[in-house]
Amino acid sequence: MNVIIGLIVLLQMQFTELIPMIDPAGEQDSVAAVQHADTRRRINLIISSRTKKIDPAPWSFQLQARIMRLFRRKTLFVIVAGSSEEMAVKAEKILKRERAMIGNIWFDSHGHYARRHALFEIGADEFNAVNIHDSMHVRWLQVLGAYCDENTKAGIGSCYGGATYSLPAIENIPGTRMNGDSLMMGLSGILNKAIIYGSESWVMSGPGIFWSPYALSGYPLRRKFKDKIFEPVWERLGVWNCYYGGKKIFLRVPTVSLDKRAAIHEQPSEYLSFSKRRKRQQEHLNNLKSGRLNLASLYQ
């Protein structure tokens, strides 16, 4: 019911500008591209996974994206795919037909904390810091590179997709680093030095994704996420990292959002810059307890 109400509000807000439009895929239909594409315009792509099981998160994101597309048919395109190959075929068809470069691309995906590394998925295919350098594994992602340059912005829309902290050893599982920075750098290389964004914490998918400045930030309510093992995630609510491929610079940036054209923006203030949010965060940190997560999930 909350999702339905949120989507109604979303439709009502369509003609109210809440986020400044500063992205290459803004009001104008065309911009100068950097590499051999002076007459091409920029479009924005949403990439989301097809799932057979009941999963409200991607369904909510896909529904909201499709609603946005009704109002932004020249600049916003939504691709739902079961694999990176299917994604590449659909994306290239659109890009060739539109004779366009990629202005912004957002990989909507789940993160999997139990796997103990940063990742994003396109259908059945997982991409992480190790296999992002495997030319065979990323061959379909490389199709997108021809339509990207240093002005392209790409968002890893999975929880912990840009995480750089280390997880402690648990039972007989050794401590390990999440390596989100390595994943981001590898993806930038594939996308022709594109600018890559990744989150240190959770990436939410509730109502308002494309118009509320902090809709992607926050925390899930399920009991398992209040286990002590998630302490690094709670400490970094709304924290994002950015890798500028052209300059080879990796840095922390203010909280990231998407506008009505699915263009990626950095907010003026971080999610935790508001005192009420910091207070609530501290309450959760103080109440974290071990034993709320089934450790068997770490062995799967």
PDB file of C-alpha atoms in Angstrom:
ATOM      1  CA  MET A   1       0.000   0.000   0.000  1.00  0.00           C
ATOM      2  CA  ASN A   2       2.846   2.406   0.816  1.00  0.00           C
ATOM      3  CA  VAL A   3       4.361   1.757  -2.604  1.00  0.00           C
ATOM      4  CA  ILE A   4       1.044   2.525  -4.335  1.00  0.00           C
ATOM      5  CA  ILE A   5       0.593   5.745  -2.373  1.00  0.00           C
ATOM      6  CA  GLY A   6       4.156   6.731  -3.150  1.00  0.00           C
ATOM      7  CA  LEU A   7       3.654   6.168  -6.868  1.00  0.00           C
ATOM      8  CA  ILE A   8       0.509   8.315  -6.860  1.00  0.00           C
ATOM      9  CA  VAL A   9       2.489  11.102  -5.240  1.00  0.00           C
ATOM     10  CA  LEU A  10       5.224  10.517  -7.795  1.00  0.00           C
ATOM     11  CA  LEU A  11       2.823  11.163 -10.663  1.00  0.00           C
ATOM     12  CA  GLN A  12       1.527  14.297  -8.987  1.00  0.00           C
ATOM     13  CA  MET A  13       5.054  15.644  -8.685  1.00  0.00           C
ATOM     14  CA  GLN A  14       5.984  15.214 -12.347  1.00  0.00           C
ATOM     15  CA  PHE A  15       5.770  18.848 -13.269  1.00  0.00           C
ATOM     16  CA  THR A  16       7.459  20.167 -10.135  1.00  0.00           C
ATOM     17  CA  GLU A  17      11.233  20.488 -10.429  1.00  0.00           C
ATOM     18  CA  LEU A  18      12.902  19.329  -7.198  1.00  0.00           C
ATOM     19  CA  ILE A  19      16.481  18.720  -8.363  1.00  0.00           C
ATOM     20  CA  PRO A  20      18.526  21.075 -10.596  1.00  0.00           C
ATOM     21  CA  MET A  21      18.979  19.684 -14.097  1.00  0.00           C
ATOM     22  CA  ILE A  22      22.717  19.929 -14.711  1.00  0.00           C
ATOM     23  CA  ASP A  23      23.412  16.634 -16.434  1.00  0.00           C
ATOM     24  CA  PRO A  24      24.393  16.265 -20.116  1.00  0.00           C
ATOM     25  CA  ALA A  25      21.056  14.511 -20.749  1.00  0.00           C
ATOM     26  CA  GLY A  26      18.999  17.483 -19.573  1.00  0.00           C
ATOM     27  CA  GLU A  27      16.496  19.654 -21.428  1.00  0.00           C
ATOM     28  CA  GLN A  28      18.527  19.796 -24.635  1.00  0.00           C
ATOM     29  CA  ASP A  29      18.313  16.847 -26.976  1.00  0.00           C
ATOM     30  CA  SER A  30      21.948  17.004 -28.050  1.00  0.00           C
ATOM     31  CA  VAL A  31      25.379  17.840 -26.690  1.00  0.00           C
ATOM     32  CA  ALA A  32      28.874  17.548 -28.054  1.00  0.00           C
ATOM     33  CA  ALA A  33      30.342  14.124 -27.345  1.00  0.00           C
ATOM     34  CA  VAL A  34      34.035  13.712 -26.795  1.00  0.00           C
ATOM     35  CA  GLN A  35      35.116  10.908 -29.086  1.00  0.00           C
ATOM     36  CA  HIS A  36      34.067  10.911 -32.761  1.00  0.00           C
ATOM     37  CA  ALA A  37      30.435  11.616 -31.953  1.00  0.00           C
ATOM     38  CA  ASP A  38      30.059  15.390 -32.306  1.00  0.00           C
ATOM     39  CA  THR A  39      26.519  15.130 -33.628  1.00  0.00           C
ATOM     40  CA  ARG A  40      25.298  12.514 -31.159  1.00  0.00           C
ATOM     41  CA  ARG A  41      23.049  13.333 -28.273  1.00  0.00           C
ATOM     42  CA  ARG A  42      23.098  11.845 -24.791  1.00  0.00           C
ATOM     43  CA  ILE A  43      20.540   9.466 -23.353  1.00  0.00           C
ATOM     44  CA  ASN A  44      20.182   7.900 -19.906  1.00  0.00           C
ATOM     45  CA  LEU A  45      19.829   4.158 -19.316  1.00  0.00           C
ATOM     46  CA  ILE A  46      18.355   2.271 -16.379  1.00  0.00           C
ATOM     47  CA  ILE A  47      19.574  -1.346 -16.226  1.00  0.00           C
ATOM     48  CA  SER A  48      17.599  -3.646 -13.927  1.00  0.00           C
ATOM     49  CA  SER A  49      17.502  -7.399 -13.450  1.00  0.00           C
ATOM     50  CA  ARG A  50      14.621  -9.638 -14.426  1.00  0.00           C
ATOM     51  CA  THR A  51      13.674 -11.882 -11.542  1.00  0.00           C
ATOM     52  CA  LYS A  52      11.308 -14.838 -11.351  1.00  0.00           C
ATOM     53  CA  LYS A  53      10.906 -14.757  -7.596  1.00  0.00           C
ATOM     54  CA  ILE A  54       8.820 -12.275  -5.634  1.00  0.00           C
ATOM     55  CA  ASP A  55      11.147  -9.327  -5.061  1.00  0.00           C
ATOM     56  CA  PRO A  56       9.561  -5.919  -4.280  1.00  0.00           C
ATOM     57  CA  ALA A  57      12.827  -3.951  -4.559  1.00  0.00           C
ATOM     58  CA  PRO A  58      13.514  -4.331  -8.313  1.00  0.00           C
ATOM     59  CA  TRP A  59       9.811  -4.311  -9.116  1.00  0.00           C
ATOM     60  CA  SER A  60       9.402  -0.961  -7.353  1.00  0.00           C
ATOM     61  CA  PHE A  61      12.447   0.479  -9.110  1.00  0.00           C
ATOM     62  CA  GLN A  62      11.342  -0.773 -12.532  1.00  0.00           C
ATOM     63  CA  LEU A  63       7.792   0.514 -12.108  1.00  0.00           C
ATOM     64  CA  GLN A  64       8.976   3.974 -11.086  1.00  0.00           C
ATOM     65  CA  ALA A  65      11.496   4.039 -13.948  1.00  0.00           C
ATOM     66  CA  ARG A  66       8.808   3.139 -16.482  1.00  0.00           C
ATOM     67  CA  ILE A  67       6.570   5.899 -15.157  1.00  0.00           C
ATOM     68  CA  MET A  68       9.435   8.379 -15.569  1.00  0.00           C
ATOM     69  CA  ARG A  69       9.954   7.158 -19.108  1.00  0.00           C
ATOM     70  CA  LEU A  70       6.386   8.113 -20.018  1.00  0.00           C
ATOM     71  CA  PHE A  71       7.413  11.743 -19.508  1.00  0.00           C
ATOM     72  CA  ARG A  72      11.020  11.537 -20.759  1.00  0.00           C
ATOM     73  CA  ARG A  73      10.847   9.357 -23.853  1.00  0.00           C
ATOM     74  CA  LYS A  74      13.653  11.207 -25.644  1.00  0.00           C
ATOM     75  CA  THR A  75      16.224  10.893 -22.877  1.00  0.00           C
ATOM     76  CA  LEU A  76      15.301   7.973 -20.582  1.00  0.00           C
ATOM     77  CA  PHE A  77      15.312   4.283 -21.519  1.00  0.00           C
ATOM     78  CA  VAL A  78      14.645   1.298 -19.247  1.00  0.00           C
ATOM     79  CA  ILE A  79      16.195  -2.127 -19.843  1.00  0.00           C
ATOM     80  CA  VAL A  80      15.171  -5.183 -17.830  1.00  0.00           C
ATOM     81  CA  ALA A  81      17.418  -8.140 -18.576  1.00  0.00           C
ATOM     82  CA  GLY A  82      18.130 -11.650 -17.341  1.00  0.00           C
ATOM     83  CA  SER A  83      21.824 -11.519 -18.273  1.00  0.00           C
ATOM     84  CA  SER A  84      24.546  -9.095 -19.312  1.00  0.00           C
ATOM     85  CA  GLU A  85      24.303 -10.445 -22.866  1.00  0.00           C
ATOM     86  CA  GLU A  86      20.609  -9.617 -23.079  1.00  0.00           C
ATOM     87  CA  MET A  87      21.317  -6.188 -21.578  1.00  0.00           C
ATOM     88  CA  ALA A  88      24.045  -5.456 -24.146  1.00  0.00           C
ATOM     89  CA  VAL A  89      21.878  -6.483 -27.101  1.00  0.00           C
ATOM     90  CA  LYS A  90      18.982  -4.296 -25.947  1.00  0.00           C
ATOM     91  CA  ALA A  91      21.208  -1.346 -25.042  1.00  0.00           C
ATOM     92  CA  GLU A  92      23.119  -1.337 -28.319  1.00  0.00           C
ATOM     93  CA  LYS A  93      19.884  -1.529 -30.285  1.00  0.00           C
ATOM     94  CA  ILE A  94      18.621   1.582 -28.501  1.00  0.00           C
ATOM     95  CA  LEU A  95      21.903   3.478 -28.804  1.00  0.00           C
ATOM     96  CA  LYS A  96      22.238   2.759 -32.515  1.00  0.00           C
ATOM     97  CA  ARG A  97      18.634   3.671 -33.208  1.00  0.00           C
ATOM     98  CA  GLU A  98      18.931   6.910 -31.250  1.00  0.00           C
ATOM     99  CA  ARG A  99      22.437   7.619 -32.589  1.00  0.00           C
ATOM    100  CA  ALA A 100      23.345   8.562 -29.042  1.00  0.00           C
ATOM    101  CA  MET A 101      26.061   8.384 -26.440  1.00  0.00           C
ATOM    102  CA  ILE A 102      25.370   7.376 -22.834  1.00  0.00           C
ATOM    103  CA  GLY A 103      24.944  10.373 -20.571  1.00  0.00           C
ATOM    104  CA  ASN A 104      24.043   8.418 -17.431  1.00  0.00           C
ATOM    105  CA  ILE A 105      23.669   4.702 -16.783  1.00  0.00           C
ATOM    106  CA  TRP A 106      22.358   3.207 -13.538  1.00  0.00           C
ATOM    107  CA  PHE A 107      22.809  -0.462 -12.658  1.00  0.00           C
ATOM    108  CA  ASP A 108      19.905  -1.272 -10.341  1.00  0.00           C
ATOM    109  CA  SER A 109      20.921  -4.351  -8.383  1.00  0.00           C
ATOM    110  CA  HIS A 110      20.951  -6.129  -5.069  1.00  0.00           C
ATOM    111  CA  GLY A 111      24.137  -6.240  -3.011  1.00  0.00           C
ATOM    112  CA  HIS A 112      24.951  -9.385  -1.006  1.00  0.00           C
ATOM    113  CA  TYR A 113      26.716  -8.668   2.271  1.00  0.00           C
ATOM    114  CA  ALA A 114      27.086 -12.385   3.006  1.00  0.00           C
ATOM    115  CA  ARG A 115      29.395 -12.746   0.005  1.00  0.00           C
ATOM    116  CA  ARG A 116      31.765 -10.306   1.750  1.00  0.00           C
ATOM    117  CA  HIS A 117      32.665  -8.266  -1.303  1.00  0.00           C
ATOM    118  CA  ALA A 118      31.222  -5.367  -3.292  1.00  0.00           C
ATOM    119  CA  LEU A 119      29.280  -6.403  -6.387  1.00  0.00           C
ATOM    120  CA  PHE A 120      26.444  -5.645  -8.740  1.00  0.00           C
ATOM    121  CA  GLU A 121      24.344  -8.005 -10.830  1.00  0.00           C
ATOM    122  CA  ILE A 122      22.759  -7.933 -14.260  1.00  0.00           C
ATOM    123  CA  GLY A 123      20.311 -10.803 -14.183  1.00  0.00           C
ATOM    124  CA  ALA A 124      22.250 -13.981 -13.468  1.00  0.00           C
ATOM    125  CA  ASP A 125      25.663 -12.349 -13.968  1.00  0.00           C
ATOM    126  CA  GLU A 126      27.639 -10.991 -11.005  1.00  0.00           C
ATOM    127  CA  PHE A 127      30.412  -8.408 -11.352  1.00  0.00           C
ATOM    128  CA  ASN A 128      32.934  -7.874  -8.559  1.00  0.00           C
ATOM    129  CA  ALA A 129      36.499  -6.654  -8.045  1.00  0.00           C
ATOM    130  CA  VAL A 130      37.967  -9.963  -9.240  1.00  0.00           C
ATOM    131  CA  ASN A 131      35.956 -10.833 -12.337  1.00  0.00           C
ATOM    132  CA  ILE A 132      35.643  -7.192 -13.492  1.00  0.00           C
ATOM    133  CA  HIS A 133      39.150  -7.711 -14.937  1.00  0.00           C
ATOM    134  CA  ASP A 134      38.233 -10.968 -16.704  1.00  0.00           C
ATOM    135  CA  SER A 135      37.831 -10.031 -20.357  1.00  0.00           C
ATOM    136  CA  MET A 136      35.574 -12.992 -21.104  1.00  0.00           C
ATOM    137  CA  HIS A 137      33.311 -12.339 -18.134  1.00  0.00           C
ATOM    138  CA  VAL A 138      32.833  -8.637 -18.962  1.00  0.00           C
ATOM    139  CA  ARG A 139      32.662  -8.973 -22.748  1.00  0.00           C
ATOM    140  CA  TRP A 140      29.027  -7.870 -22.850  1.00  0.00           C
ATOM    141  CA  LEU A 141      29.661  -4.913 -20.545  1.00  0.00           C
ATOM    142  CA  GLN A 142      32.404  -3.858 -22.964  1.00  0.00           C
ATOM    143  CA  VAL A 143      29.762  -3.318 -25.647  1.00  0.00           C
ATOM    144  CA  LEU A 144      28.665  -0.242 -23.663  1.00  0.00           C
ATOM    145  CA  GLY A 145      32.175   1.213 -23.706  1.00  0.00           C
ATOM    146  CA  ALA A 146      31.847   2.358 -27.316  1.00  0.00           C
ATOM    147  CA  TYR A 147      29.019   4.660 -26.224  1.00  0.00           C
ATOM    148  CA  CYS A 148      30.735   6.085 -23.130  1.00  0.00           C
ATOM    149  CA  ASP A 149      33.484   8.617 -22.472  1.00  0.00           C
ATOM    150  CA  GLU A 150      34.884  10.707 -19.616  1.00  0.00           C
ATOM    151  CA  ASN A 151      31.596  12.636 -19.405  1.00  0.00           C
ATOM    152  CA  THR A 152      29.476   9.530 -18.870  1.00  0.00           C
ATOM    153  CA  LYS A 153      28.217   8.950 -15.328  1.00  0.00           C
ATOM    154  CA  ALA A 154      27.582   5.387 -14.156  1.00  0.00           C
ATOM    155  CA  GLY A 155      25.978   4.410 -10.857  1.00  0.00           C
ATOM    156  CA  ILE A 156      26.460   1.067  -9.146  1.00  0.00           C
ATOM    157  CA  GLY A 157      23.004   0.918  -7.606  1.00  0.00           C
ATOM    158  CA  SER A 158      23.638  -2.039  -5.303  1.00  0.00           C
ATOM    159  CA  CYS A 159      24.053  -1.932  -1.551  1.00  0.00           C
ATOM    160  CA  TYR A 160      27.756  -1.793  -0.583  1.00  0.00           C
ATOM    161  CA  GLY A 161      28.672  -1.444  -4.283  1.00  0.00           C
ATOM    162  CA  GLY A 162      31.379   1.103  -3.459  1.00  0.00           C
ATOM    163  CA  ALA A 163      32.288  -0.198   0.014  1.00  0.00           C
ATOM    164  CA  THR A 164      35.966   0.147   0.978  1.00  0.00           C
ATOM    165  CA  TYR A 165      35.925  -1.127   4.579  1.00  0.00           C
ATOM    166  CA  SER A 166      37.061  -4.512   5.862  1.00  0.00           C
ATOM    167  CA  LEU A 167      34.797  -7.097   7.453  1.00  0.00           C
ATOM    168  CA  PRO A 168      36.171  -8.853  10.541  1.00  0.00           C
ATOM    169  CA  ALA A 169      36.857 -12.561  10.742  1.00  0.00           C
ATOM    170  CA  ILE A 170      33.824 -14.607  11.811  1.00  0.00           C
ATOM    171  CA  GLU A 171      34.237 -18.151  13.135  1.00  0.00           C
ATOM    172  CA  ASN A 172      36.494 -19.844  10.554  1.00  0.00           C
ATOM    173  CA  ILE A 173      35.841 -17.204   7.846  1.00  0.00           C
ATOM    174  CA  PRO A 174      38.840 -14.844   7.558  1.00  0.00           C
ATOM    175  CA  GLY A 175      38.518 -11.075   7.566  1.00  0.00           C
ATOM    176  CA  THR A 176      38.245  -9.534   4.124  1.00  0.00           C
ATOM    177  CA  ARG A 177      38.065  -6.154   2.411  1.00  0.00           C
ATOM    178  CA  MET A 178      34.983  -5.283   0.351  1.00  0.00           C
ATOM    179  CA  ASN A 179      37.048  -3.780  -2.518  1.00  0.00           C
ATOM    180  CA  GLY A 180      34.317  -1.543  -3.882  1.00  0.00           C
ATOM    181  CA  ASP A 181      36.968   0.911  -5.058  1.00  0.00           C
ATOM    182  CA  SER A 182      38.604  -1.765  -7.221  1.00  0.00           C
ATOM    183  CA  LEU A 183      35.203  -2.660  -8.685  1.00  0.00           C
ATOM    184  CA  MET A 184      34.528   0.997  -9.501  1.00  0.00           C
ATOM    185  CA  MET A 185      37.917   1.486 -11.141  1.00  0.00           C
ATOM    186  CA  GLY A 186      37.517  -1.666 -13.198  1.00  0.00           C
ATOM    187  CA  LEU A 187      34.060  -0.618 -14.373  1.00  0.00           C
ATOM    188  CA  SER A 188      35.393   2.810 -15.355  1.00  0.00           C
ATOM    189  CA  GLY A 189      38.019   1.149 -17.521  1.00  0.00           C
ATOM    190  CA  ILE A 190      35.362  -0.916 -19.283  1.00  0.00           C
ATOM    191  CA  LEU A 191      33.165   2.155 -19.824  1.00  0.00           C
ATOM    192  CA  ASN A 192      35.911   4.194 -21.478  1.00  0.00           C
ATOM    193  CA  LYS A 193      37.001   6.227 -18.408  1.00  0.00           C
ATOM    194  CA  ALA A 194      33.447   7.008 -17.262  1.00  0.00           C
ATOM    195  CA  ILE A 195      32.730   8.582 -13.865  1.00  0.00           C
ATOM    196  CA  ILE A 196      31.603   5.823 -11.468  1.00  0.00           C
ATOM    197  CA  TYR A 197      29.537   6.180  -8.273  1.00  0.00           C
ATOM    198  CA  GLY A 198      29.230   3.519  -5.573  1.00  0.00           C
ATOM    199  CA  SER A 199      27.711   3.438  -2.085  1.00  0.00           C
ATOM    200  CA  GLU A 200      29.415   2.435   1.163  1.00  0.00           C
ATOM    201  CA  SER A 201      26.046   1.590   2.689  1.00  0.00           C
ATOM    202  CA  TRP A 202      22.543   0.570   1.656  1.00  0.00           C
ATOM    203  CA  VAL A 203      20.871   1.781  -1.541  1.00  0.00           C
ATOM    204  CA  MET A 204      17.127   2.031  -1.016  1.00  0.00           C
ATOM    205  CA  SER A 205      14.397   1.523  -3.622  1.00  0.00           C
ATOM    206  CA  GLY A 206      11.236   2.869  -2.012  1.00  0.00           C
ATOM    207  CA  PRO A 207       8.840   5.439  -3.528  1.00  0.00           C
ATOM    208  CA  GLY A 208      10.300   8.728  -4.744  1.00  0.00           C
ATOM    209  CA  ILE A 209      13.557   7.436  -6.237  1.00  0.00           C
ATOM    210  CA  PHE A 210      13.467   9.884  -9.143  1.00  0.00           C
ATOM    211  CA  TRP A 211      12.452  13.054  -7.354  1.00  0.00           C
ATOM    212  CA  SER A 212      13.306  12.889  -3.653  1.00  0.00           C
ATOM    213  CA  PRO A 213      16.930  14.018  -3.056  1.00  0.00           C
ATOM    214  CA  TYR A 214      17.639  11.379  -0.393  1.00  0.00           C
ATOM    215  CA  ALA A 215      15.370   8.548  -1.561  1.00  0.00           C
ATOM    216  CA  LEU A 216      18.324   6.261  -2.276  1.00  0.00           C
ATOM    217  CA  SER A 217      19.632   6.677   1.281  1.00  0.00           C
ATOM    218  CA  GLY A 218      18.412   5.186   4.520  1.00  0.00           C
ATOM    219  CA  TYR A 219      18.290   1.717   6.031  1.00  0.00           C
ATOM    220  CA  PRO A 220      16.200  -1.488   5.862  1.00  0.00           C
ATOM    221  CA  LEU A 221      13.969  -2.447   8.769  1.00  0.00           C
ATOM    222  CA  ARG A 222      14.439  -6.213   8.879  1.00  0.00           C
ATOM    223  CA  ARG A 223      15.821  -7.618  12.137  1.00  0.00           C
ATOM    224  CA  LYS A 224      18.869  -9.251  10.529  1.00  0.00           C
ATOM    225  CA  PHE A 225      20.265  -5.865   9.509  1.00  0.00           C
ATOM    226  CA  LYS A 226      20.470  -4.909  13.184  1.00  0.00           C
ATOM    227  CA  ASP A 227      23.170  -7.495  13.790  1.00  0.00           C
ATOM    228  CA  LYS A 228      26.571  -6.262  14.969  1.00  0.00           C
ATOM    229  CA  ILE A 229      28.121  -7.508  11.731  1.00  0.00           C
ATOM    230  CA  PHE A 230      26.434  -4.617   9.888  1.00  0.00           C
ATOM    231  CA  GLU A 231      28.073  -1.958  12.049  1.00  0.00           C
ATOM    232  CA  PRO A 232      30.314  -0.624   9.211  1.00  0.00           C
ATOM    233  CA  VAL A 233      27.214  -0.178   7.064  1.00  0.00           C
ATOM    234  CA  TRP A 234      25.314   1.728   9.758  1.00  0.00           C
ATOM    235  CA  GLU A 235      28.320   3.979  10.301  1.00  0.00           C
ATOM    236  CA  ARG A 236      28.265   5.033   6.638  1.00  0.00           C
ATOM    237  CA  LEU A 237      24.590   5.706   5.911  1.00  0.00           C
ATOM    238  CA  GLY A 238      24.253   7.744   2.734  1.00  0.00           C
ATOM    239  CA  VAL A 239      28.015   7.782   2.110  1.00  0.00           C
ATOM    240  CA  TRP A 240      29.058   7.551  -1.556  1.00  0.00           C
ATOM    241  CA  ASN A 241      32.366   7.308  -3.376  1.00  0.00           C
ATOM    242  CA  CYS A 242      33.221   8.484  -6.864  1.00  0.00           C
ATOM    243  CA  TYR A 243      35.966   7.491  -9.285  1.00  0.00           C
ATOM    244  CA  TYR A 244      36.842   9.904 -12.088  1.00  0.00           C
ATOM    245  CA  GLY A 245      38.287   7.638 -14.751  1.00  0.00           C
ATOM    246  CA  GLY A 246      39.780  10.409 -16.874  1.00  0.00           C
ATOM    247  CA  LYS A 247      41.682  11.910 -13.948  1.00  0.00           C
ATOM    248  CA  LYS A 248      42.207   8.651 -12.050  1.00  0.00           C
ATOM    249  CA  ILE A 249      40.887  10.243  -8.852  1.00  0.00           C
ATOM    250  CA  PHE A 250      38.934   8.348  -6.178  1.00  0.00           C
ATOM    251  CA  LEU A 251      37.153  10.399  -3.521  1.00  0.00           C
ATOM    252  CA  ARG A 252      34.180  10.609  -1.206  1.00  0.00           C
ATOM    253  CA  VAL A 253      31.265  12.708  -2.476  1.00  0.00           C
ATOM    254  CA  PRO A 254      27.973  13.971  -0.985  1.00  0.00           C
ATOM    255  CA  THR A 255      24.952  11.687  -1.080  1.00  0.00           C
ATOM    256  CA  VAL A 256      23.916  10.668  -4.600  1.00  0.00           C
ATOM    257  CA  SER A 257      20.428  10.976  -6.100  1.00  0.00           C
ATOM    258  CA  LEU A 258      18.616  10.447  -9.407  1.00  0.00           C
ATOM    259  CA  ASP A 259      16.479  13.100 -11.076  1.00  0.00           C
ATOM    260  CA  LYS A 260      13.425  12.651 -13.281  1.00  0.00           C
ATOM    261  CA  ARG A 261      15.585  11.852 -16.290  1.00  0.00           C
ATOM    262  CA  ALA A 262      17.611   9.286 -14.306  1.00  0.00           C
ATOM    263  CA  ALA A 263      20.598  11.638 -14.314  1.00  0.00           C
ATOM    264  CA  ILE A 264      23.000  11.184 -11.398  1.00  0.00           C
ATOM    265  CA  HIS A 265      23.528  14.105  -9.006  1.00  0.00           C
ATOM    266  CA  GLU A 266      25.572  14.798  -5.891  1.00  0.00           C
ATOM    267  CA  GLN A 267      23.443  16.501  -3.240  1.00  0.00           C
ATOM    268  CA  PRO A 268      24.685  19.750  -1.608  1.00  0.00           C
ATOM    269  CA  SER A 269      24.638  18.065   1.813  1.00  0.00           C
ATOM    270  CA  GLU A 270      25.279  14.501   2.916  1.00  0.00           C
ATOM    271  CA  TYR A 271      22.465  12.352   4.260  1.00  0.00           C
ATOM    272  CA  LEU A 272      24.022  12.391   7.743  1.00  0.00           C
ATOM    273  CA  SER A 273      24.518  16.165   7.780  1.00  0.00           C
ATOM    274  CA  PHE A 274      21.051  16.438   9.345  1.00  0.00           C
ATOM    275  CA  SER A 275      21.043  16.129  13.148  1.00  0.00           C
ATOM    276  CA  LYS A 276      17.850  14.025  13.316  1.00  0.00           C
ATOM    277  CA  ARG A 277      19.375  11.437  11.018  1.00  0.00           C
ATOM    278  CA  ARG A 278      22.618  11.326  12.982  1.00  0.00           C
ATOM    279  CA  LYS A 279      20.677  10.875  16.208  1.00  0.00           C
ATOM    280  CA  ARG A 280      18.633   8.047  14.722  1.00  0.00           C
ATOM    281  CA  GLN A 281      21.785   6.451  13.337  1.00  0.00           C
ATOM    282  CA  GLN A 282      23.426   6.535  16.760  1.00  0.00           C
ATOM    283  CA  GLU A 283      20.381   4.912  18.346  1.00  0.00           C
ATOM    284  CA  HIS A 284      20.641   2.037  15.887  1.00  0.00           C
ATOM    285  CA  LEU A 285      24.393   1.708  16.429  1.00  0.00           C
ATOM    286  CA  ASN A 286      23.861   1.525  20.194  1.00  0.00           C
ATOM    287  CA  ASN A 287      21.249  -1.220  19.781  1.00  0.00           C
ATOM    288  CA  LEU A 288      23.166  -3.517  17.435  1.00  0.00           C
ATOM    289  CA  LYS A 289      23.498  -7.047  18.798  1.00  0.00           C
ATOM    290  CA  SER A 290      25.156 -10.232  17.638  1.00  0.00           C
ATOM    291  CA  GLY A 291      22.964 -13.236  16.877  1.00  0.00           C
ATOM    292  CA  ARG A 292      20.365 -11.461  14.749  1.00  0.00           C
ATOM    293  CA  LEU A 293      21.867 -12.723  11.512  1.00  0.00           C
ATOM    294  CA  ASN A 294      21.920 -16.412  10.663  1.00  0.00           C
ATOM    295  CA  LEU A 295      25.647 -17.032  10.212  1.00  0.00           C
ATOM    296  CA  ALA A 296      24.861 -20.008   7.994  1.00  0.00           C
ATOM    297  CA  SER A 297      24.202 -17.492   5.216  1.00  0.00           C
ATOM    298  CA  LEU A 298      27.918 -16.623   5.234  1.00  0.00           C
ATOM    299  CA  TYR A 299      28.792 -20.148   4.146  1.00  0.00           C
ATOM    300  CA  GLN A 300      26.422 -20.327   1.176  1.00  0.00           C
TER     301      GLN A 300
END
